[in-house]
Tab-separated table of C-alpha atoms (C1' of nucleotides) in Angstrom:
chain	number	residue	atom	x	y	z
Z	1	MET	CA	129.328	293.252	-55.752
Z	2	THR	CA	130.078	295.801	-56.013
Z	3	THR	CA	133.888	296.637	-57.252
Z	4	THR	CA	136.960	298.623	-57.138
Z	5	LEU	CA	136.234	299.624	-60.835
Z	6	ASP	CA	132.605	300.614	-59.748
Z	7	PHE	CA	134.062	303.047	-57.102
Z	8	GLU	CA	136.922	304.232	-59.109
Z	9	GLN	CA	134.394	305.268	-61.644
Z	10	MET	CA	131.687	306.873	-58.822
Z	11	LEU	CA	135.102	309.052	-57.599
Z	12	ARG	CA	135.386	309.973	-61.058
Z	13	GLY	CA	131.962	311.586	-61.779
Z	14	ALA	CA	132.310	313.234	-58.455
Z	15	ALA	CA	135.379	314.979	-60.783
Z	16	LEU	CA	137.280	313.861	-57.051
Z	17	ARG	CA	141.149	311.881	-57.843
Z	18	VAL	CA	141.169	308.243	-57.844
Z	19	THR	CA	143.408	307.752	-54.625
Z	20	ARG	CA	144.012	304.418	-53.360
Z	21	PRO	CA	142.914	305.620	-49.973
Z	22	ARG	CA	139.808	307.059	-51.256
Z	23	VAL	CA	138.965	304.156	-52.757
Z	24	ALA	CA	139.335	302.131	-49.756
Z	25	VAL	CA	137.469	304.190	-47.303
Z	26	LEU	CA	134.612	304.214	-50.234
Z	27	SER	CA	134.603	300.781	-50.207
Z	28	ALA	CA	134.321	300.034	-45.979
Z	29	VAL	CA	131.686	302.738	-45.776
Z	30	HIS	CA	130.014	300.353	-49.051
Z	31	ALA	CA	130.485	297.276	-46.904
Z	32	LEU	CA	129.497	298.551	-42.769
Z	33	SER	CA	126.011	300.227	-42.218
Z	34	HIS	CA	126.142	303.855	-39.900
Z	35	ALA	CA	129.912	303.304	-39.735
Z	36	ASP	CA	132.009	305.575	-37.283
Z	37	THR	CA	135.295	306.647	-38.145
Z	38	GLU	CA	137.660	304.016	-36.110
Z	39	ALA	CA	135.515	301.101	-38.004
Z	40	ILE	CA	136.059	303.044	-41.434
Z	41	ILE	CA	140.061	303.144	-40.617
Z	42	GLY	CA	139.775	299.570	-39.437
Z	43	VAL	CA	138.140	298.226	-43.253
Z	44	ALA	CA	140.157	300.703	-44.643
Z	45	ARG	CA	143.156	298.717	-43.812
Z	46	GLN	CA	142.115	295.677	-44.598
Z	47	ASP	CA	142.985	296.397	-48.049
Z	48	LEU	CA	145.445	298.964	-47.157
Z	49	PRO	CA	147.002	298.515	-43.786
Z	50	LYS	CA	149.188	301.796	-43.786
Z	51	VAL	CA	146.651	304.258	-44.606
Z	52	SER	CA	147.031	306.966	-41.690
Z	53	HIS	CA	144.017	308.342	-39.524
Z	54	GLN	CA	144.171	311.582	-41.313
Z	55	ALA	CA	144.038	310.327	-44.627
Z	56	VAL	CA	140.495	308.586	-43.654
Z	57	TYR	CA	139.655	311.947	-42.280
Z	58	ASP	CA	140.413	314.002	-45.689
Z	59	SER	CA	139.006	311.457	-47.824
Z	60	LEU	CA	135.705	311.181	-45.910
Z	61	ASN	CA	135.509	314.822	-46.025
Z	62	ALA	CA	136.347	314.486	-49.748
Z	63	LEU	CA	133.265	311.733	-50.316
Z	64	ALA	CA	130.763	313.217	-48.061
Z	65	ALA	CA	130.977	317.056	-49.712
Z	66	ALA	CA	130.959	315.316	-53.418
Z	67	GLY	CA	127.579	313.804	-51.844
Z	68	LEU	CA	129.300	309.749	-52.453
Z	69	VAL	CA	128.867	309.531	-48.859
Z	70	ARG	CA	126.262	310.568	-46.224
Z	71	ARG	CA	127.917	312.168	-42.631
Z	72	ILE	CA	125.130	311.860	-39.720
Z	73	GLN	CA	126.162	313.310	-36.280
Z	74	PRO	CA	123.495	312.006	-33.647
Z	75	PRO	CA	124.034	313.758	-30.164
Z	76	GLY	CA	125.648	311.674	-28.205
Z	77	SER	CA	127.618	309.933	-30.540
Z	78	VAL	CA	130.565	309.971	-32.690
Z	79	ALA	CA	130.233	311.049	-36.643
Z	80	ARG	CA	128.858	308.543	-38.831
Z	81	TYR	CA	129.097	307.408	-42.056
Z	82	GLU	CA	126.583	306.165	-44.105
Z	83	ALA	CA	126.614	304.922	-48.376
Z	84	ARG	CA	123.143	305.452	-49.384
Z	85	VAL	CA	122.798	309.328	-50.414
Z	86	GLY	CA	120.115	310.811	-53.034
Z	87	ASP	CA	116.496	309.111	-51.176
Z	88	ASN	CA	116.596	311.657	-47.788
Z	89	HIS	CA	115.671	309.208	-45.194
Z	90	HIS	CA	115.835	309.382	-41.601
Z	91	HIS	CA	117.553	307.772	-38.845
Z	92	VAL	CA	115.749	306.140	-35.602
Z	93	VAL	CA	118.492	305.708	-32.459
Z	94	CYS	CA	118.384	303.981	-29.774
Z	95	ARG	CA	118.229	305.883	-26.350
Z	96	SER	CA	119.970	302.772	-24.617
Z	97	CYS	CA	122.205	300.879	-27.045
Z	98	GLY	CA	123.070	303.670	-29.577
Z	99	ARG	CA	121.739	301.654	-32.281
Z	100	ILE	CA	120.485	303.283	-35.584
Z	101	ALA	CA	118.208	302.243	-38.007
Z	102	ASP	CA	117.213	304.003	-41.790
Z	103	VAL	CA	113.565	304.752	-41.694
Z	104	ASP	CA	112.265	305.539	-45.563
Z	105	CYS	CA	110.816	309.074	-45.909
Z	106	ALA	CA	107.820	309.231	-47.044
Z	107	VAL	CA	108.284	312.813	-49.172
Z	108	GLY	CA	110.938	311.306	-50.586
Z	109	HIS	CA	112.636	314.264	-51.561
Z	110	ALA	CA	114.403	317.415	-49.707
Z	111	PRO	CA	112.681	319.354	-47.522
Z	112	CYS	CA	109.922	316.504	-46.860
Z	113	LEU	CA	109.071	319.124	-43.486
Z	114	THR	CA	107.844	322.748	-44.152
Z	115	ALA	CA	108.243	324.648	-41.369
Z	116	SER	CA	105.620	326.899	-39.952
Z	117	ASP	CA	108.210	329.676	-39.280
Z	118	ASP	CA	110.867	329.910	-40.821
Z	119	ALA	CA	112.770	332.892	-38.616
Z	120	GLY	CA	113.834	334.053	-41.574
Z	121	PHE	CA	115.926	331.070	-43.362
Z	122	THR	CA	116.316	330.229	-46.627
Z	123	ILE	CA	115.407	326.376	-45.824
Z	124	ASP	CA	116.397	323.109	-47.801
Z	125	GLU	CA	116.777	320.305	-45.784
Z	126	ALA	CA	115.009	318.823	-43.278
Z	127	GLU	CA	116.387	316.509	-41.121
Z	128	VAL	CA	114.494	314.226	-38.866
Z	129	ILE	CA	116.133	311.942	-35.708
Z	130	TYR	CA	113.386	309.304	-34.249
Z	131	TRP	CA	114.210	308.962	-30.499
Z	132	GLY	CA	113.236	305.754	-28.975
Z	133	TYR	CA	114.878	301.904	-27.814
Z	134	CYS	CA	115.131	299.604	-29.991
Z	135	PHE	CA	113.315	295.803	-29.439
Z	136	ASP	CA	115.925	294.306	-27.925
Z	137	CYS	CA	116.298	297.304	-25.038
Z	138	SER	CA	112.443	298.319	-25.350
Z	139	PRO	CA	110.562	297.610	-21.757
Z	140	GLU	CA	108.103	295.897	-23.836
Z	141	GLY	CA	111.201	292.977	-25.158
Z	142	LYS	CA	111.909	292.650	-21.944
Z	143	THR	CA	109.177	291.256	-20.405
T	1	MET	CA	111.053	338.854	-13.939
T	2	THR	CA	112.504	335.430	-13.287
T	3	THR	CA	113.559	335.280	-9.635
T	4	THR	CA	116.566	333.349	-7.837
T	5	LEU	CA	112.991	331.822	-5.645
T	6	ASP	CA	111.979	330.814	-8.796
T	7	PHE	CA	114.943	328.846	-10.012
T	8	GLU	CA	115.225	327.266	-6.526
T	9	GLN	CA	111.847	326.342	-6.731
T	10	MET	CA	112.198	324.550	-9.922
T	11	LEU	CA	115.040	323.091	-8.640
T	12	ARG	CA	113.323	321.499	-5.577
T	13	GLY	CA	110.734	320.854	-7.958
T	14	ALA	CA	112.674	318.654	-9.949
T	15	ALA	CA	113.529	316.724	-6.838
T	16	LEU	CA	116.983	318.533	-7.409
T	17	ARG	CA	119.096	320.145	-4.492
T	18	VAL	CA	119.496	323.124	-4.611
T	19	THR	CA	122.846	324.906	-4.758
T	20	ARG	CA	124.641	327.948	-5.329
T	21	PRO	CA	126.007	326.534	-8.576
T	22	ARG	CA	122.820	325.151	-9.780
T	23	VAL	CA	120.693	328.592	-9.578
T	24	ALA	CA	123.802	330.371	-10.832
T	25	VAL	CA	123.101	327.737	-14.324
T	26	LEU	CA	119.631	327.440	-14.497
T	27	SER	CA	119.432	331.695	-14.420
T	28	ALA	CA	122.167	332.043	-16.885
T	29	VAL	CA	120.430	329.116	-19.262
T	30	HIS	CA	117.222	331.455	-18.973
T	31	ALA	CA	118.712	334.714	-19.651
T	32	LEU	CA	121.026	333.226	-23.067
T	33	SER	CA	119.494	331.280	-25.589
T	34	HIS	CA	121.214	328.228	-27.546
T	35	ALA	CA	123.999	329.308	-25.201
T	36	ASP	CA	127.210	326.600	-25.595
T	37	THR	CA	129.309	325.019	-22.054
T	38	GLU	CA	131.353	328.282	-22.093
T	39	ALA	CA	128.860	331.139	-22.258
T	40	ILE	CA	127.141	329.536	-19.760
T	41	ILE	CA	130.197	329.325	-17.541
T	42	GLY	CA	131.044	333.481	-17.682
T	43	VAL	CA	127.709	334.480	-17.495
T	44	ALA	CA	127.194	331.896	-14.052
T	45	ARG	CA	130.596	333.251	-12.945
T	46	GLN	CA	128.703	336.723	-12.868
T	47	ASP	CA	127.197	335.618	-10.246
T	48	LEU	CA	129.305	333.309	-8.502
T	49	PRO	CA	133.005	333.851	-9.740
T	50	LYS	CA	134.475	331.154	-8.330
T	51	VAL	CA	132.331	327.892	-10.070
T	52	SER	CA	134.212	325.653	-11.763
T	53	HIS	CA	133.870	324.935	-14.692
T	54	GLN	CA	133.419	320.619	-13.697
T	55	ALA	CA	130.070	322.466	-11.440
T	56	VAL	CA	129.124	323.544	-14.741
T	57	TYR	CA	129.082	320.704	-16.331
T	58	ASP	CA	127.440	319.015	-13.647
T	59	SER	CA	124.962	321.189	-13.233
T	60	LEU	CA	124.142	321.208	-16.661
T	61	ASN	CA	123.630	317.340	-16.867
T	62	ALA	CA	121.477	317.401	-14.028
T	63	LEU	CA	119.321	319.903	-15.170
T	64	ALA	CA	118.847	318.121	-18.534
T	65	ALA	CA	118.128	314.558	-17.462
T	66	ALA	CA	115.104	316.234	-15.066
T	67	GLY	CA	113.600	318.048	-17.920
T	68	LEU	CA	114.744	321.688	-16.892
T	69	VAL	CA	116.470	322.773	-19.622
T	70	ARG	CA	117.174	320.806	-23.445
T	71	ARG	CA	120.697	320.220	-24.501
T	72	ILE	CA	121.035	320.788	-27.768
T	73	GLN	CA	124.188	319.256	-30.173
T	74	PRO	CA	123.535	320.544	-33.674
T	75	PRO	CA	126.424	318.582	-35.732
T	76	GLY	CA	129.137	320.755	-36.017
T	77	SER	CA	128.831	322.683	-33.115
T	78	VAL	CA	129.663	322.098	-29.467
T	79	ALA	CA	126.190	321.286	-26.774
T	80	ARG	CA	124.451	324.103	-26.666
T	81	TYR	CA	121.302	325.183	-23.807
T	82	GLU	CA	118.435	326.336	-23.869
T	83	ALA	CA	115.250	327.271	-21.264
T	84	ARG	CA	112.732	325.510	-23.694
T	85	VAL	CA	111.263	322.637	-22.621
T	86	GLY	CA	108.060	320.409	-22.963
T	87	ASP	CA	106.758	322.143	-25.951
T	88	ASN	CA	108.709	319.576	-28.536
T	89	HIS	CA	109.618	322.700	-30.511
T	90	HIS	CA	112.177	322.478	-33.894
T	91	HIS	CA	115.205	324.162	-35.297
T	92	VAL	CA	117.036	325.528	-38.078
T	93	VAL	CA	120.969	326.025	-38.350
T	94	CYS	CA	122.392	327.851	-40.967
T	95	ARG	CA	125.279	326.268	-42.525
T	96	SER	CA	127.341	329.343	-42.656
T	97	CYS	CA	127.416	330.935	-40.107
T	98	GLY	CA	126.482	328.322	-37.208
T	99	ARG	CA	123.361	330.468	-36.332
T	100	ILE	CA	120.815	329.008	-34.765
T	101	ALA	CA	117.311	329.623	-34.324
T	102	ASP	CA	113.726	328.163	-32.873
T	103	VAL	CA	110.413	326.628	-35.237
T	104	ASP	CA	107.375	325.649	-33.722
T	105	CYS	CA	106.307	322.165	-33.498
T	106	ALA	CA	103.287	322.435	-35.760
T	107	VAL	CA	102.202	319.495	-34.227
T	108	GLY	CA	103.220	320.609	-30.310
T	109	HIS	CA	103.213	316.809	-28.586
T	110	ALA	CA	105.386	314.043	-28.807
T	111	PRO	CA	106.376	312.654	-31.013
T	112	CYS	CA	104.605	314.797	-33.948
T	113	LEU	CA	105.978	312.462	-36.425
T	114	THR	CA	104.748	308.989	-37.029
T	115	ALA	CA	107.659	306.930	-39.014
T	116	SER	CA	106.514	305.076	-41.370
T	117	ASP	CA	108.996	301.712	-41.166
T	118	ASP	CA	109.281	302.147	-36.742
T	119	ALA	CA	112.097	299.232	-37.731
T	120	GLY	CA	111.458	297.258	-34.279
T	121	PHE	CA	111.992	300.517	-32.403
T	122	THR	CA	109.613	302.327	-30.515
T	123	ILE	CA	109.678	305.650	-31.513
T	124	ASP	CA	108.896	308.543	-28.293
T	125	GLU	CA	110.260	311.499	-30.397
T	126	ALA	CA	111.014	313.328	-33.779
T	127	GLU	CA	113.747	316.053	-33.861
T	128	VAL	CA	113.656	317.698	-36.665
T	129	ILE	CA	116.596	320.080	-37.640
T	130	TYR	CA	116.398	321.750	-40.302
T	131	TRP	CA	119.526	323.227	-42.780
T	132	GLY	CA	119.413	325.765	-44.621
T	133	TYR	CA	120.960	329.602	-44.525
T	134	CYS	CA	119.672	332.466	-42.713
T	135	PHE	CA	119.048	335.951	-43.911
T	136	ASP	CA	122.607	337.177	-43.504
T	137	CYS	CA	124.393	334.697	-45.316
T	138	SER	CA	121.442	333.863	-47.737
T	139	PRO	CA	122.275	334.055	-51.216
T	140	GLU	CA	119.323	336.735	-51.932
T	141	GLY	CA	120.535	338.534	-48.902
T	142	LYS	CA	123.448	338.824	-50.086
T	143	THR	CA	122.385	340.562	-53.569
D	1	DT	C1'	118.852	325.440	16.140
D	2	DC	C1'	122.708	321.545	15.004
D	3	DC	C1'	124.741	316.968	13.818
D	4	DA	C1'	125.204	313.105	10.461
D	5	DT	C1'	124.159	311.439	6.285
D	6	DT	C1'	123.972	311.910	1.019
D	7	DT	C1'	124.919	314.548	-2.498
D	8	DT	C1'	128.042	318.002	-4.480
D	9	DT	C1'	131.730	320.907	-5.917
D	10	DT	C1'	136.846	321.717	-6.691
D	11	DG	C1'	140.964	321.303	-8.716
D	12	DG	C1'	143.439	318.585	-11.648
D	13	DA	C1'	144.677	315.200	-14.591
D	14	DA	C1'	143.014	312.722	-18.188
D	15	DT	C1'	140.613	311.204	-22.006
D	16	DG	C1'	139.780	311.510	-27.488
D	17	DA	C1'	137.970	313.022	-31.588
D	18	DG	C1'	139.368	315.483	-34.842
D	19	DT	C1'	142.505	319.181	-36.652
D	20	DC	C1'	147.471	321.470	-37.966
D	21	DA	C1'	151.348	321.841	-40.804
D	22	DA	C1'	155.367	320.743	-43.603
D	23	DG	C1'	157.220	317.614	-46.731
D	24	DA	C1'	157.371	313.537	-49.302
D	25	DA	C1'	154.263	310.510	-52.793
D	26	DT	C1'	150.997	310.249	-56.220
D	27	DA	C1'	147.618	311.243	-60.305
D	28	DT	C1'	146.465	313.548	-64.126
D	29	DG	C1'	146.399	316.644	-68.427
D	30	DG	C1'	149.363	317.612	-71.809
O	1	DC	C1'	157.175	310.860	-69.800
O	2	DC	C1'	156.559	315.588	-67.666
O	3	DA	C1'	155.681	318.936	-64.656
O	4	DT	C1'	151.743	320.896	-62.213
O	5	DA	C1'	148.704	320.561	-58.506
O	6	DT	C1'	146.374	317.633	-55.093
O	7	DT	C1'	147.140	315.035	-52.267
O	8	DC	C1'	149.098	311.588	-48.613
O	9	DT	C1'	152.331	311.164	-44.198
O	10	DT	C1'	154.012	311.671	-39.580
O	11	DG	C1'	153.522	314.075	-35.858
O	12	DA	C1'	152.488	316.929	-32.677
O	13	DC	C1'	148.432	319.396	-30.603
O	14	DT	C1'	143.946	321.221	-29.991
O	15	DC	C1'	139.688	321.634	-26.517
O	16	DA	C1'	135.140	320.249	-25.476
O	17	DT	C1'	134.406	316.622	-22.244
O	18	DT	C1'	134.730	313.332	-18.499
O	19	DC	C1'	137.310	311.066	-14.972
O	20	DC	C1'	138.937	310.723	-9.535
O	21	DA	C1'	139.899	312.127	-4.956
O	22	DA	C1'	139.277	315.272	-1.653
O	23	DA	C1'	137.302	319.039	0.299
O	24	DA	C1'	132.292	321.231	0.752
O	25	DA	C1'	127.451	322.252	1.618
O	26	DA	C1'	122.698	320.690	1.398
O	27	DT	C1'	119.409	317.833	3.468
O	28	DG	C1'	116.355	315.620	7.107
O	29	DG	C1'	115.764	314.129	11.905
O	30	DA	C1'	117.222	315.270	16.410
DNA sequence: TCCATTTTTTGGAATGAGTCAAGAATATGG
DNA sequence: CCATATTCTTGACTCATTCCAAAAAATGGA
């Protein structure tokens, strides 16, 4: 498993100060998958009962800016965070229940798609969200 | 140009009641590109000065559910609406200024991508958001 | 054309994720 | 161990969006 020391080293490696809220938040993101801020606050408070929600927001922003966690914001949902970074994977979202699952990117590096016409933009990443229904919510799954 | 009658027919064609707020909102979305709700309210009130913001929200929801407009929710931005529907095009978002531009989909029909592993989901659409910098914000553009 | 029914709009209040700000606490480098 | 800069706490606040009940309007049939 990943220990507190590992998280501290991850923080130092990203030139971030090692604080207890940051360690707790980083640990929480690793323990959960696609968690929203509220869930992260809950888990972080198991370790550190008095962290303020503001500290969690600040930590998440710092961790996301440093690339230690990835922020995903599926339309119709609050911001979510995940620990898988660097492999440019994508997500599939259930239209019915909102469940999110990971989908590996066939290309593996960003940008994994080339736009047909970039409208003058310099594109460095292509984010793909697949929409559909998870097994439990799919019409076939209900028969 | 598109006339009020055209918009009324679009509403009837979608089995929606023809109301003045809906016509004004549909017209506003056609007149703007990637407009947020506030801008739509402003333009709709040029035709119909007393529409409530709630009526605009309801109209946008009804139009989006009927497929007459498309709702896009870029992370870090409020909901935006556009009139181009049915051609499965994508968007490029500027990381710096938030500007949005259309990018035609090379495939043209949904889903335009096949997931490598669908995690048990039934996928019907692949939404692509390209991230980068627009010409005005790009490092090259500033030299 | 007019009425009754159903749907939509109004207006105001409420929700809730996220942000702002000032002072207190803490991590870091020397 | 100290000085300094960063981070955390606390609490109030913003603002897009939603909820609610009453009033208004659109539609289909007479």
